[in-house]
């Protein structure tokens, strides 16, 4: 394949399966003799389980077993495998590290029997004082040590400047603000679930995962079984958002219980349980100080971050290192990340980890600077556009952020914005406009793909990657069709199975960028194998034709005087199929550039003049993500990302009770996610600038980009509408009442 | 869920024969089954009343009659309701979701339980669920809780939107028990929590709600329900107002104001109504009257904003109604 990928716009190949209910998610797998597990959760924040009374539960109808720290399941107690989401393995000790931690598993013939029996178990605790309040914990914050290859405290100063504060003090104009947001939960539509089935010492685990291969490694280590004996199957994942990368307590316990009971075991988390058994996004406080010249040139950026972390480990929000680190040109830059370690459930990656919160602070601060300077917010950003990656002095492979601003402003009608805050009243609504920048790194890792010509005329294109609703089923089909010159309908994609061609999975918005290039490599190799078969097999009409004289053309092998389709060839020689696996990955040249997707959001917000509720009325997002493979699923990714940001801006936030460590709103009635009525028309536009330095497709990732900056754009619009600057998310009506 | 016996009653008398303490009537089940799964409600018997003839929407000289088993969606779309009592239709349509409204009944709606998070979580105390176990909401998460009618024992808001509209319209409920039939004003039907938050209303064990009657009110054609919440659908009210105006020549001849999302029961505001009667329908008048709504308000740690919000909600609802 030469040049960048061609953009097509096709329906999801798995769409019909999903809307008809035929798609089998983890919990839908038909497995015989299935037993059902229900997790028991701690109801204190910290302490020790002294005893658990399981007598009533054990004699409850249908119950097969009740596992607790005192009647445990064998897992390797020492050393927790890397990709378990917390630093310990469940039920291996009686410690309670947070409210809602797994402390037991009831297994019964039916789900209802297991749940009913679970309600009969009584735990007796020795309670120890717990630190659960993020705000109270700020003074205890610590340095997390280096991460993402850089120190937690990172500083670049211009020659002769003694400190960042000196640079700020010397600036003609400065603004400063403290920005806060509560912890958040991924809330994927499909709750975490698994089915574990053993046969002859080998485990098949059906579970919704973003990485079948990481899950295999983790399960192998925890169960003390060779990786070769574990197969993870995950054809459909009902949303992951980063929370289905790590392995959580339920598959570990399900697999161990299935091994002990000699029966397959299914565990489906209730919605409430997903809030604490699986991961979350840190609560974050940030302080941003900007120093600029009167003309808007940034001189100093100081971005300090405090993110919640769990005493059980986890992935904290790295807000400054993912945004202020490189988003704007500045002579003096100071980033400082701290963590606040609490007795709460572990944070993990969550869509745009770091950028989500970082962009809220930085992009709001920029709006504050624009207001201070009486400069248009778009103009301020254009004046500070970075052309080289600060501190590394490498250029971007492909950066068209300035075009995002211009095209976005044009499509949205930004010129009609009244810069005076609180000046536009339409009926009973104050109306305002805001904008912000989006950024997300282009990530790429090595991946393999298998391409197989089948005698029935179809071609399978498969890889152990994942489709989280992201469109990977379709991308494999589209790229396979492109590489082989066949219609999409003749490609059978396959994914979500650890036994397929090696692939790390779907995260870091890197699935398409990593897997896509391998499709072409595998297709080339499969074509070579097909030609080899054609010229070497005696039964082949092309037997003994020199391979160099045979050309592949849209499913056929062609010589100067003959032409034979691959299905006919395969049938003629009685071949079950010809296949090849190809691998592609980033090369050493990757060090010479910075790879980032960019974008710009523009939005209009209405705030009721009486009752203060903020409502989004329209939104435009322009994306510089390199080549787009399938416009339809790509648009869905951006729209989904934007909606994620709308939740961040207006609704979402976990309320951890300071007295108990319990998440007071850990359910879908009280943890508010946007509903359709909250979502206005979203205009998505892709700039089409293939990034061929990044990969042969020219495609960078777009799965997370859409989220970044949305909250700031909305907050900036609220400011424009009302003159009120809300630095504390979510922006709810109580903060807008006088 | 605790094991229970299920029977389906074929007639009112059969239902009443099976009713009593430990028994729950099952209508749409959207409250009952939900709370049984959470083990917040643990009836030993469930009597399905869906086959009883408690249906129909009709009007006569006494007003509008709605059978207790009518579904929320059917009532919301009924021409007698949309035409004569827009406030009722709007209160229904702003409730829950289409799927829920298709299942949920009018009687069940009036008897739904509070949405307080502690009430719904059996790992915590709650005086309403387990009398004497305390009220963690007083010092805990109470952003959504009440500012009117609270006690030290319970501060939960009454959740029904429909009930607010019905209280504004002076509706009555018909209660049928083995001892006979009685009609009760809905405003009197609901009890303040006091020291007995487990007692929410004046329904005796085994009694059925059979119908709701809204007295005829010609000027209820000018009525509306305004519901304020964080998201635009599928959420209970932070504050709401059911208002009806009898307006002649820019002057308020008569008015009804009841509010929700702020009280431990649907809250009628006679003082506000009184302050509006005979006055010009102008924003200053509305604001002065609305201020009376919160005179007795007792805000908690997280819901102080509701005093302002409530006043504004009333003003906005009245202003919109004047048009
Ligand atoms: C997610 C969600 C969101 C919701 N949002 C809203 C909202 O925004 N606004 C709102 O007002 N409501 C809302 N609701 C509540 C909903 O309106 C009620 O659950 C519903 O109206 C109850 O009616 P039902 O017929 O399903 O009652 P059921 O669940 O069947 O019964 C409720 C109770 O009433 C008793 N009962 C029922 N009928 C009778 C009768 N005729 N006589 C005597 N006792 C009876 C039952 O025994 C039970 O105790 C929401 C509910 C859910 C689940
Ligand atoms: S407010 Fe009422 S329902 Fe809520 S915890 Fe207190 S007593 Fe229970």
Coordinates of N, CA and C in Angstrom, one line a residue, chain B residues 95-178:
Chain B
X95 N -41.4 13.6 34.7 CA -41.0 12.6 35.7 C -40.3 11.4 35.0
X96 N -39.3 10.9 35.6 CA -38.7 9.6 35.2 C -38.4 9.6 33.8
X97 N -38.7 8.4 33.1 CA -38.4 8.3 31.7 C -39.6 7.7 31.0
X98 N -39.6 7.7 29.6 CA -40.8 7.1 29.0 C -41.0 5.6 29.4
X99 N -40.0 4.9 29.5 CA -40.2 3.4 29.8 C -40.8 3.3 31.2
X100 N -40.3 4.1 32.1 CA -40.9 4.1 33.5 C -42.4 4.6 33.5
X101 N -42.6 5.6 32.7 CA -44.0 6.2 32.7 C -45.0 5.2 32.1
X102 N -44.5 4.4 31.2 CA -45.4 3.4 30.6 C -45.7 2.3 31.6
X103 N -44.9 2.1 32.6 CA -45.2 1.0 33.6 C -45.9 1.6 34.8
X104 N -45.5 2.8 35.2 CA -45.8 3.3 36.6 C -47.2 3.8 36.6
X105 N -47.9 3.5 37.7 CA -49.3 3.9 37.9 C -49.4 5.2 38.7
X106 N -50.6 5.8 38.6 CA -50.8 7.0 39.4 C -50.8 6.7 40.9
X107 N -51.5 5.7 41.3 CA -51.5 5.3 42.7 C -50.1 5.1 43.2
X108 N -49.4 4.3 42.5 CA -48.0 4.0 42.9 C -47.1 5.2 42.9
X109 N -47.4 6.1 42.0 CA -46.6 7.4 42.0 C -46.8 8.1 43.3
X110 N -48.0 8.2 43.8 CA -48.3 9.0 45.0 C -47.7 8.3 46.2
X111 N -47.5 7.0 46.1 CA -47.0 6.2 47.2 C -45.5 5.8 47.1
X112 N -44.8 6.4 46.1 CA -43.4 6.1 45.9 C -42.6 6.5 47.1
X113 N -41.5 5.9 47.3 CA -40.7 6.2 48.5 C -39.6 7.2 48.2
X114 N -39.0 7.7 49.2 CA -38.0 8.8 49.1 C -36.8 8.3 48.3
X115 N -36.1 9.2 47.7 CA -34.9 8.9 46.9 C -33.6 9.1 47.7
X116 N -33.7 9.4 49.0 CA -32.5 9.6 49.8 C -31.6 8.4 49.7
X117 N -30.3 8.7 49.4 CA -29.3 7.6 49.2 C -29.1 6.7 50.4
X118 N -29.3 7.2 51.6 CA -29.1 6.4 52.8 C -30.3 5.4 52.9
X119 N -31.5 5.9 52.6 CA -32.7 5.1 52.7 C -32.5 3.9 51.8
X120 N -31.8 4.1 50.6 CA -31.7 3.0 49.6 C -30.5 2.1 49.9
X121 N -29.7 2.4 50.9 CA -28.4 1.6 51.1 C -28.5 1.0 52.5
X122 N -28.8 -0.3 52.5 CA -29.0 -1.0 53.8 C -27.7 -1.1 54.6
X123 N -26.6 -0.7 54.1 CA -25.4 -0.7 55.0 C -25.3 0.5 55.8
X124 N -26.2 1.4 55.7 CA -26.2 2.6 56.5 C -27.4 2.7 57.4
X125 N -27.4 3.5 58.4 CA -28.6 3.8 59.2 C -29.6 4.6 58.4
X126 N -30.8 4.6 58.9 CA -31.9 5.5 58.3 C -33.1 5.3 59.1
X127 N -33.6 6.3 59.8 CA -34.8 6.3 60.6 C -36.0 5.8 59.9
X128 N -36.1 6.2 58.6 CA -37.3 5.8 57.9 C -37.3 4.3 57.6
X129 N -36.2 3.8 57.2 CA -36.1 2.4 56.9 C -36.0 1.5 58.1
X130 N -35.2 2.0 59.1 CA -35.1 1.2 60.4 C -35.2 2.2 61.5
X131 N -36.5 2.4 62.0 CA -36.7 3.4 63.0 C -35.7 3.3 64.2
X132 N -35.1 4.5 64.5 CA -34.2 4.5 65.6 C -32.7 4.4 65.2
X133 N -32.5 4.1 63.9 CA -31.1 3.9 63.5 C -30.4 5.1 63.1
X134 N -31.1 6.3 63.3 CA -30.4 7.6 63.0 C -30.6 8.1 61.6
X135 N -30.3 9.3 61.4 CA -30.4 9.9 60.1 C -29.1 10.4 59.6
X136 N -28.3 9.6 58.9 CA -27.0 10.1 58.4 C -27.0 11.3 57.5
X137 N -28.2 11.5 56.9 CA -28.3 12.6 55.9 C -28.1 14.0 56.6
X138 N -28.4 14.1 57.9 CA -28.4 15.4 58.5 C -26.9 15.9 58.5
X139 N -26.0 15.0 58.7 CA -24.6 15.5 58.7 C -23.9 15.0 57.4
X140 N -24.6 14.2 56.6 CA -23.9 13.6 55.5 C -24.2 14.4 54.2
X141 N -24.4 13.6 53.1 CA -24.7 14.1 51.8 C -26.2 14.6 51.7
X142 N -26.4 15.9 51.7 CA -27.8 16.3 51.7 C -28.1 17.4 50.7
X143 N -27.3 17.5 49.6 CA -27.6 18.5 48.6 C -29.0 18.4 48.0
X144 N -29.5 17.2 47.9 CA -30.8 17.0 47.3 C -32.0 17.1 48.4
X145 N -31.6 17.2 49.6 CA -32.6 17.1 50.7 C -33.5 18.3 50.9
X146 N -34.4 18.2 51.9 CA -35.4 19.2 52.0 C -35.0 20.4 52.9
X147 N -35.7 21.5 52.7 CA -35.5 22.7 53.5 C -36.7 23.0 54.3
X148 N -37.8 22.4 53.9 CA -39.1 22.7 54.5 C -39.7 21.4 55.1
X149 N -40.2 21.5 56.3 CA -40.9 20.4 56.9 C -40.0 19.3 57.5
X150 N -38.7 19.6 57.6 CA -37.8 18.6 58.1 C -37.9 18.5 59.6
X151 N -37.3 17.4 60.1 CA -37.2 17.2 61.6 C -35.8 16.6 61.8
X152 N -35.4 16.5 63.1 CA -34.1 15.9 63.3 C -34.0 14.5 62.9
X153 N -35.2 13.9 62.8 CA -35.3 12.5 62.4 C -35.1 12.2 61.0
X154 N -35.6 13.1 60.1 CA -35.6 12.8 58.7 C -35.7 14.2 57.9
X155 N -34.9 14.2 56.8 CA -34.8 15.4 56.0 C -35.0 15.1 54.6
X156 N -35.6 14.0 54.3 CA -35.7 13.6 52.9 C -36.9 14.3 52.2
X157 N -36.7 14.7 50.9 CA -37.7 15.3 50.1 C -38.7 14.3 49.7
X158 N -40.0 14.8 49.5 CA -40.9 13.9 48.9 C -40.7 13.9 47.4
X159 N -40.6 12.8 46.8 CA -40.0 12.7 45.4 C -41.0 13.0 44.3
X160 N -42.3 12.8 44.5 CA -43.3 12.8 43.4 C -43.5 14.2 42.8
X161 N -43.4 14.3 41.5 CA -43.8 15.5 40.8 C -45.3 15.7 40.7
X162 N -45.9 14.6 40.4 CA -47.4 14.6 40.2 C -48.0 15.1 41.5
X163 N -47.6 14.6 42.7 CA -48.2 15.0 43.9 C -48.2 16.5 44.1
X164 N -47.1 17.1 43.7 CA -47.0 18.6 43.8 C -48.1 19.3 43.0
X165 N -48.3 18.8 41.8 CA -49.3 19.4 40.9 C -50.7 19.1 41.5
X166 N -50.9 17.9 42.0 CA -52.2 17.6 42.6 C -52.5 18.4 43.8
X167 N -51.5 18.6 44.6 CA -51.7 19.4 45.9 C -52.1 20.8 45.5
X168 N -51.4 21.4 44.4 CA -51.8 22.7 44.0 C -53.2 22.8 43.6
X169 N -53.7 21.7 43.0 CA -55.1 21.6 42.5 C -56.1 21.2 43.5
X170 N -55.7 21.0 44.8 CA -56.6 20.6 45.9 C -57.2 19.2 45.6
X171 N -56.4 18.3 45.1 CA -56.9 16.9 44.7 C -57.2 16.1 46.0
X172 N -58.1 15.1 45.8 CA -58.4 14.2 46.9 C -58.1 12.8 46.4
X173 N -57.8 11.9 47.3 CA -57.6 10.5 47.0 C -58.7 9.7 47.6
X174 N -59.1 8.7 46.9 CA -60.1 7.8 47.5 C -59.4 6.6 48.0
X175 N -59.7 6.2 49.3 CA -59.0 5.1 50.0 C -60.1 4.1 50.3
X176 N -59.9 2.9 49.9 CA -60.8 1.8 50.2 C -60.2 0.7 51.0
X177 N -60.8 0.4 52.2 CA -60.3 -0.6 53.0 C -61.4 -1.6 53.4
X178 N -61.1 -2.5 54.2 CA -62.1 -3.5 54.7 C -63.1 -2.8 55.5

